[in-house]
mmCIF file of C-alpha atoms in Angstrom:
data_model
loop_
_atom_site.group_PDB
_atom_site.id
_atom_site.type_symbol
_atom_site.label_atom_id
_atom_site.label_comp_id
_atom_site.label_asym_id
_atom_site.label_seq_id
_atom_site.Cartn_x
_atom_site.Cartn_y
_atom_site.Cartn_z
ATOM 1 C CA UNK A 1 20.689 39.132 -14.956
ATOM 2 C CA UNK A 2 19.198 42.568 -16.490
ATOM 3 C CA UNK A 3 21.417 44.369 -19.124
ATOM 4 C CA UNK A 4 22.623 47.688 -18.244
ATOM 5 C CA UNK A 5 20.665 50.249 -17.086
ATOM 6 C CA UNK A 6 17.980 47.705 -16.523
ATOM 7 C CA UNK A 7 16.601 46.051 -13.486
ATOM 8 C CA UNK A 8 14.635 42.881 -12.375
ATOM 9 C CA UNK A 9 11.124 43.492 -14.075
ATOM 10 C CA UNK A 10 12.696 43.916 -17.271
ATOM 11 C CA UNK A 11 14.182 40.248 -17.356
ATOM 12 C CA UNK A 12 10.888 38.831 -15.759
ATOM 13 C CA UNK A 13 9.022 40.158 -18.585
ATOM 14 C CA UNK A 14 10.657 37.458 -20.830
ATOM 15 C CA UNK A 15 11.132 34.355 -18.804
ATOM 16 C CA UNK A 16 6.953 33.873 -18.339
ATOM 17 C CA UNK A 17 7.415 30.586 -20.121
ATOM 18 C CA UNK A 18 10.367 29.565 -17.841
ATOM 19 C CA UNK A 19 8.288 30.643 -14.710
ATOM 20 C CA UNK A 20 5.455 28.205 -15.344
ATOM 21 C CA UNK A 21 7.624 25.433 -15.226
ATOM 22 C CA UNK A 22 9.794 26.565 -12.178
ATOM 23 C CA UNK A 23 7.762 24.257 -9.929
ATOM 24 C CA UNK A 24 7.918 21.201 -11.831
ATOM 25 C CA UNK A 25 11.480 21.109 -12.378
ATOM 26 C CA UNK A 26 12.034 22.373 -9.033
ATOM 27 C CA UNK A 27 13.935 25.460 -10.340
ATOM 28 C CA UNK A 28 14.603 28.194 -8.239
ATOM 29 C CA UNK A 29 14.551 31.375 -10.272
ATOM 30 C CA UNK A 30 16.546 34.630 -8.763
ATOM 31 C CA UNK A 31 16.428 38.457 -10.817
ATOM 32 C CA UNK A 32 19.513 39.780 -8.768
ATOM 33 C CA UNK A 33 19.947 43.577 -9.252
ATOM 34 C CA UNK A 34 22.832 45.423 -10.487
ATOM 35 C CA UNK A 35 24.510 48.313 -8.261
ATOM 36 C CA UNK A 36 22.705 51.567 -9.652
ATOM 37 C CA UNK A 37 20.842 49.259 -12.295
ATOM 38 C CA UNK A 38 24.700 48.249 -13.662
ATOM 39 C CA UNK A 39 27.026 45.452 -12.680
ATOM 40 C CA UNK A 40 31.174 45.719 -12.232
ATOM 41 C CA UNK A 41 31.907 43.234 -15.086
ATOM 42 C CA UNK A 42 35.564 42.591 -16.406
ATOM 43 C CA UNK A 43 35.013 45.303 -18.405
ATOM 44 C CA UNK A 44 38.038 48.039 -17.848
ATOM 45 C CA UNK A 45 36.464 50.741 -19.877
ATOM 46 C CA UNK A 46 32.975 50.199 -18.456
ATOM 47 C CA UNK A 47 31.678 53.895 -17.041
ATOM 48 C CA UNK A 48 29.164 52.903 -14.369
ATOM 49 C CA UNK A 49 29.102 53.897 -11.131
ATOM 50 C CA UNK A 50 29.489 50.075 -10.187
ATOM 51 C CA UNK A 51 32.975 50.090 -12.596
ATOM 52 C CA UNK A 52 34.453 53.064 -11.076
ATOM 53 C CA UNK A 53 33.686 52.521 -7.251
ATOM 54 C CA UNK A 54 34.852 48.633 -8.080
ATOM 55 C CA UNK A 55 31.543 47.341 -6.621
ATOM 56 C CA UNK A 56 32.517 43.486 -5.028
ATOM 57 C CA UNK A 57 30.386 41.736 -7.749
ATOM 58 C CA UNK A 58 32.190 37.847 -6.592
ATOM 59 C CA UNK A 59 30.825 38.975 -2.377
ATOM 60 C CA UNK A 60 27.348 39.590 -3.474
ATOM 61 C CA UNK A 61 27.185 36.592 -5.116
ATOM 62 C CA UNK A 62 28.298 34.600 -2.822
ATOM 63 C CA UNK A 63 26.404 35.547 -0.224
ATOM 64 C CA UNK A 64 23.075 35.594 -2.142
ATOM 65 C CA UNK A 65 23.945 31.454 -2.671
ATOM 66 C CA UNK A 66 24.982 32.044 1.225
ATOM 67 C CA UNK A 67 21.455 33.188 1.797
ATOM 68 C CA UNK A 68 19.489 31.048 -0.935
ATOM 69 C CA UNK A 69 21.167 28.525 0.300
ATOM 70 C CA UNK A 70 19.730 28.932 3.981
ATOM 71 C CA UNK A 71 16.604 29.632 3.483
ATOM 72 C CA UNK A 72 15.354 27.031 0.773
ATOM 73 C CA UNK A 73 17.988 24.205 0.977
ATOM 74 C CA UNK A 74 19.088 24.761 -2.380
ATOM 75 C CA UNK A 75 21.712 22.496 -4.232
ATOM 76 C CA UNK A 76 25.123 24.380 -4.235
ATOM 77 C CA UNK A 77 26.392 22.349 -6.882
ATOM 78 C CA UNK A 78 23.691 23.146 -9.249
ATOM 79 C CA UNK A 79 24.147 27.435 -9.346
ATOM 80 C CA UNK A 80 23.131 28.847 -12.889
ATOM 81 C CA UNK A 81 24.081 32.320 -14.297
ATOM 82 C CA UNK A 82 22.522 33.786 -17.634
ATOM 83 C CA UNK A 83 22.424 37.321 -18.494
ATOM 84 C CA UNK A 84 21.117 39.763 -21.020
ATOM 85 C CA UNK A 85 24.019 41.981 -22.784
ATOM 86 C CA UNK A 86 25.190 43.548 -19.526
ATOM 87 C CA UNK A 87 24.163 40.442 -17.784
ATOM 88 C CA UNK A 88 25.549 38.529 -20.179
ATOM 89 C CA UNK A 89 29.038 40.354 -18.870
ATOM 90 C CA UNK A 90 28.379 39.835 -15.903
ATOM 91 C CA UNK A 91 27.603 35.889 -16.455
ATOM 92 C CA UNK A 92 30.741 35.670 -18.129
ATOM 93 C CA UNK A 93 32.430 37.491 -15.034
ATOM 94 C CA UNK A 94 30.860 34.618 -12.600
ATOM 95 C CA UNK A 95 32.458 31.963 -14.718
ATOM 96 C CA UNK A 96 35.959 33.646 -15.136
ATOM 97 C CA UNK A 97 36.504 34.433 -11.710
ATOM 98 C CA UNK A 98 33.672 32.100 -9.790
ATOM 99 C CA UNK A 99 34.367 28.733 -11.507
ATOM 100 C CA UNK A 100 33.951 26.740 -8.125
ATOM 101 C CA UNK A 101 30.389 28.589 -7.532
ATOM 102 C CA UNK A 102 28.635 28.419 -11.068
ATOM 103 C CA UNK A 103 27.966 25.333 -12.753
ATOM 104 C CA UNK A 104 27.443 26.667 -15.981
ATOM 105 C CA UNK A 105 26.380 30.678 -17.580
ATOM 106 C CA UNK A 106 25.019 31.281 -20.717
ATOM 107 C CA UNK A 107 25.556 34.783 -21.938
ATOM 108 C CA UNK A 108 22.839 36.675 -24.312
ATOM 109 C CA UNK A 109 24.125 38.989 -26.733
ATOM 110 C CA UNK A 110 27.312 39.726 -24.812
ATOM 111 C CA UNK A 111 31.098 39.143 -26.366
ATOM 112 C CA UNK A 112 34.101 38.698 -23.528
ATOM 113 C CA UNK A 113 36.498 41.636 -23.559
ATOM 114 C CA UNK A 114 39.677 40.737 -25.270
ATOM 115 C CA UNK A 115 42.880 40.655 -23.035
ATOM 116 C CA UNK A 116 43.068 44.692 -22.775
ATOM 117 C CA UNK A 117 39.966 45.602 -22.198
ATOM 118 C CA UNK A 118 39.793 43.180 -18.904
ATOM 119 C CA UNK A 119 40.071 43.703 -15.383
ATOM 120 C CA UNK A 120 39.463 40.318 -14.143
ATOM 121 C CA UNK A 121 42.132 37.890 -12.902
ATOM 122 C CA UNK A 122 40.837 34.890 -14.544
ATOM 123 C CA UNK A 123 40.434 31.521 -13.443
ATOM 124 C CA UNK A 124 41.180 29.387 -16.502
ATOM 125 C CA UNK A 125 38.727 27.103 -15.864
ATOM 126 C CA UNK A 126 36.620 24.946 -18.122
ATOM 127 C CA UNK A 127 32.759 25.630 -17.520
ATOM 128 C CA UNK A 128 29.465 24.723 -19.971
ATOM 129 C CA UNK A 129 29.076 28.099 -21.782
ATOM 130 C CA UNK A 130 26.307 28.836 -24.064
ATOM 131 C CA UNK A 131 26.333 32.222 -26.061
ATOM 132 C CA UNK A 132 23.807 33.458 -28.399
ATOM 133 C CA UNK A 133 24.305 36.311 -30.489
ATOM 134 C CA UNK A 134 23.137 38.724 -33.234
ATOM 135 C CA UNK A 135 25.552 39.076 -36.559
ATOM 136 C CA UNK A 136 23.828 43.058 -37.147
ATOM 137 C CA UNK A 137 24.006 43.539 -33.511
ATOM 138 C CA UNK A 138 25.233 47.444 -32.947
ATOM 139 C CA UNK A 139 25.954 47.439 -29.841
ATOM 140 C CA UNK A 140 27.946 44.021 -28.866
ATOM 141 C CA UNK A 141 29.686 43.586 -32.698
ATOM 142 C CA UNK A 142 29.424 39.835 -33.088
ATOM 143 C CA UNK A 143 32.724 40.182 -35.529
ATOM 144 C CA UNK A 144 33.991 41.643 -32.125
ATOM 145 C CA UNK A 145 35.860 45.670 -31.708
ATOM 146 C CA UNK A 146 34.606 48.447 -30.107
ATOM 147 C CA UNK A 147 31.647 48.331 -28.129
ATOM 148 C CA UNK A 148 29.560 51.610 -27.506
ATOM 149 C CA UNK A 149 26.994 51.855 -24.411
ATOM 150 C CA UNK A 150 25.465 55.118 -24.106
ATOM 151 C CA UNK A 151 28.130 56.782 -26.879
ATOM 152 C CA UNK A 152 30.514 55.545 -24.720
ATOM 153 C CA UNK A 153 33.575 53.418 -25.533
ATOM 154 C CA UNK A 154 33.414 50.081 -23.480
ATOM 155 C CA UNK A 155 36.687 48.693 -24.617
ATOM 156 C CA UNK A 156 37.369 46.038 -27.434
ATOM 157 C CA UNK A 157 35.382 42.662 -27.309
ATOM 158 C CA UNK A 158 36.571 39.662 -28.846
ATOM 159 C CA UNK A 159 34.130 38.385 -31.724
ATOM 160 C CA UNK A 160 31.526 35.598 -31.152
ATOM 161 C CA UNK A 161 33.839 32.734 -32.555
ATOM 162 C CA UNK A 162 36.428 33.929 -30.207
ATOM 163 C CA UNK A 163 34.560 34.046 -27.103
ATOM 164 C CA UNK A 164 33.672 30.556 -28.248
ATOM 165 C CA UNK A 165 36.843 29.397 -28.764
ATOM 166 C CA UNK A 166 38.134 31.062 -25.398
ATOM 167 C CA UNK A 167 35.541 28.189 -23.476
ATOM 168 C CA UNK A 168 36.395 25.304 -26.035
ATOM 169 C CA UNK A 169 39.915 25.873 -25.470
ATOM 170 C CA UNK A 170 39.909 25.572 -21.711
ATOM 171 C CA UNK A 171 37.745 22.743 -22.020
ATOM 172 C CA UNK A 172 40.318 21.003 -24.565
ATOM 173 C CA UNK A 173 38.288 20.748 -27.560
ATOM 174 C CA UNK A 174 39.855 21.182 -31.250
ATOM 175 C CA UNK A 175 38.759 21.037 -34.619
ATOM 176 C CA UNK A 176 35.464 22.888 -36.279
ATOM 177 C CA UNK A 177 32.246 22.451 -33.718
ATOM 178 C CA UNK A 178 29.375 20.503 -35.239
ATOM 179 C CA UNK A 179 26.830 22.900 -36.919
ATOM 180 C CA UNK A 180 22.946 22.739 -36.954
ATOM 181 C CA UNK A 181 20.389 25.109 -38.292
ATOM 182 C CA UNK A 182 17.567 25.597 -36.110
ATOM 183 C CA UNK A 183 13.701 25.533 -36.987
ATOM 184 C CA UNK A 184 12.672 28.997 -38.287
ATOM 185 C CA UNK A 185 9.364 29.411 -36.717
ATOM 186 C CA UNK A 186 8.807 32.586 -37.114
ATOM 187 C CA UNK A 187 10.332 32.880 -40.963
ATOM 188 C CA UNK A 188 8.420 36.693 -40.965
ATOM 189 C CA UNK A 189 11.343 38.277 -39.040
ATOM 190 C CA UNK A 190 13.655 37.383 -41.538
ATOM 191 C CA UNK A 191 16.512 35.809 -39.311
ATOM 192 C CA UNK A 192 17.479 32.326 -38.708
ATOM 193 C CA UNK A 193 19.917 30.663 -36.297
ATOM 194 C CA UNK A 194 22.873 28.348 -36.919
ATOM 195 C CA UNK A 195 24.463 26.146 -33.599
ATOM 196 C CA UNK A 196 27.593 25.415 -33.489
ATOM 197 C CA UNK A 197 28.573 23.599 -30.492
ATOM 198 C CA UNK A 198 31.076 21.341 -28.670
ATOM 199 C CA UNK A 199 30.148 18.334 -26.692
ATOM 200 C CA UNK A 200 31.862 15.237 -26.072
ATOM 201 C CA UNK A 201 31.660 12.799 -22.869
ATOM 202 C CA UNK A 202 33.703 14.014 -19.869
ATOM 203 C CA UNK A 203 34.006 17.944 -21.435
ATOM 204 C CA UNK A 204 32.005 20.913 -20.546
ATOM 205 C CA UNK A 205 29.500 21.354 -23.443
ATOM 206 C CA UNK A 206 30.078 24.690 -25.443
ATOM 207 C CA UNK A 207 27.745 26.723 -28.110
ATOM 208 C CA UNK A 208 27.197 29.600 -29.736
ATOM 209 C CA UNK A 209 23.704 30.291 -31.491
ATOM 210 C CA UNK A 210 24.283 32.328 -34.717
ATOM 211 C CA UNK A 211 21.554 34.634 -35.268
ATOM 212 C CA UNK A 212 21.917 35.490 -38.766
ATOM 213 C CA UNK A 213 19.890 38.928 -39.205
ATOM 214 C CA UNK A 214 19.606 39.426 -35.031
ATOM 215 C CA UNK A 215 20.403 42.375 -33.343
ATOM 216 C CA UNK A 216 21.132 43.658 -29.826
ATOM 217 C CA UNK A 217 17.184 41.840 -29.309
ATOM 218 C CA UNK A 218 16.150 38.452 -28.441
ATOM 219 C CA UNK A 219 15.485 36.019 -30.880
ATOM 220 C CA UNK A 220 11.728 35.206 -32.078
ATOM 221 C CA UNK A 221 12.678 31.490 -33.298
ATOM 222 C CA UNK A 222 13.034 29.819 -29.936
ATOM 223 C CA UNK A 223 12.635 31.177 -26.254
ATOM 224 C CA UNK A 224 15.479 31.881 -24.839
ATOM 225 C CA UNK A 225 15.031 30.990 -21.296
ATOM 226 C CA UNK A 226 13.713 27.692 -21.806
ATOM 227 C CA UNK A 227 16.560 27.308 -24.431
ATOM 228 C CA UNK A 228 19.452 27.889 -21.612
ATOM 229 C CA UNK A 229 17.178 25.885 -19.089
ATOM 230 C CA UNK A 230 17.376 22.603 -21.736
ATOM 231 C CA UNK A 231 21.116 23.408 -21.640
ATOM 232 C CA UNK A 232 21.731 23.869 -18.483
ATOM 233 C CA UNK A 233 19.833 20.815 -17.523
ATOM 234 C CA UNK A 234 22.021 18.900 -20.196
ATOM 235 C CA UNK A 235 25.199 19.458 -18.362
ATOM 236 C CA UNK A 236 23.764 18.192 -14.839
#
């Protein structure tokens, strides 16, 4: 899902790698739209048109997996969600309020509101969540506070640790997740990323990637896409 003010072509422009192998895993990749190029997340403070007319977000969904569903046969129990920033809301929206629908969402620089800043009634239930985020990001704070779209409050975000402690907590994880440093293949940017990640048998796997150095940008280390694919496909 495209951040805000974006639209399909935007995200298709970075999933090329992803697309070639569509066919051979027998993946089914959909670029849904947002309502005047901007989704109705849980986001109270959010100033789009699709915020202030309360656009059904959780109807459109459904019926697109309605009409997916129809036309190709496709396996209800295996619906993915992964957004950039505004997508990335918007993925976290699917799993708060669409547990039943979404196997898993992995949300790209994007924090979760914190508790006042949210208009969703939330369904408290355990999902695999993946989140990767930039610690210089300007526009989604990864230390979490006030986010800014357009010079525009959005309301307060919680911080990266806390929207990963949000998911580990419904899925009943404690402790310190185990921590990994991933290959820096591209050590000209001058950022590397840290994992840290819960996943034990019979619990919905969670993880953050750390970009140290990232922005509100994709990372150049890995690709991104086929990084949530290889999670996704490890919580089938």
């Amino acid at each position: 899902m495209h951040g805000s003010g974006g639209n399909a072509n935007d995200m298709i422009k970075h999933t090329a790698k992803l697309e070639a192998i569509a066919v051979k895993e027998k993946l089914l990749l959909v670029y849904p739209e947002g309502y005047k190029r901007y989704w109705n997340e849980c986001r109270k403070f959010a100033t789009s048109l699709a915020n202030k007319e309360d656009i059904n977000e959780q109807a459109f969904f459904n019926a697109m997996i309605d009409y997916f569903n129809k036309k190709y046969g496709i396996d209800k129990n295996k619906i993915f969600a992964a957004g950039f920033s505004g997508g990335g809301q918007m993925a976290y929206k699917l799993g708060l309020t669409m547990p039943n629908q979404v196997k898993a969402i992995a949300a790209i620089v994007a924090n979760m509101p914190d508790s006042a800043s949210c208009d969703c009634i939330l369904a408290g239930k355990a999902l695999p969540v993946l989140i990767i985020n930039g610690t210089v990001d300007n526009v989604n704070p990864y230390n979490g506070g006030e986010m800014f779209v357009n010079n525009s409050s959005y309301g307060v975000v919680r911080s990266s640790e806390g929207s990963l402690n949000y998911w580990s907590a419904l899925a009943g994880y404690s402790g310190a997740p185990a921590k990994a440093n991933l290959p820096d293949t591209d050590p000209d940017d001058h950022k590397t990323i840290e994992s840290y990640t819960y996943n034990l048998p019979n619990k919905p796997a969670v993880s953050l990637l750390k970009v140290i150095g990232g922005k509100h940008e994709y990372p150049n280390d890995i690709d991104v896409y086929l990084y949530v694919w290889n999670f996704f496909k490890s919580v089938q």
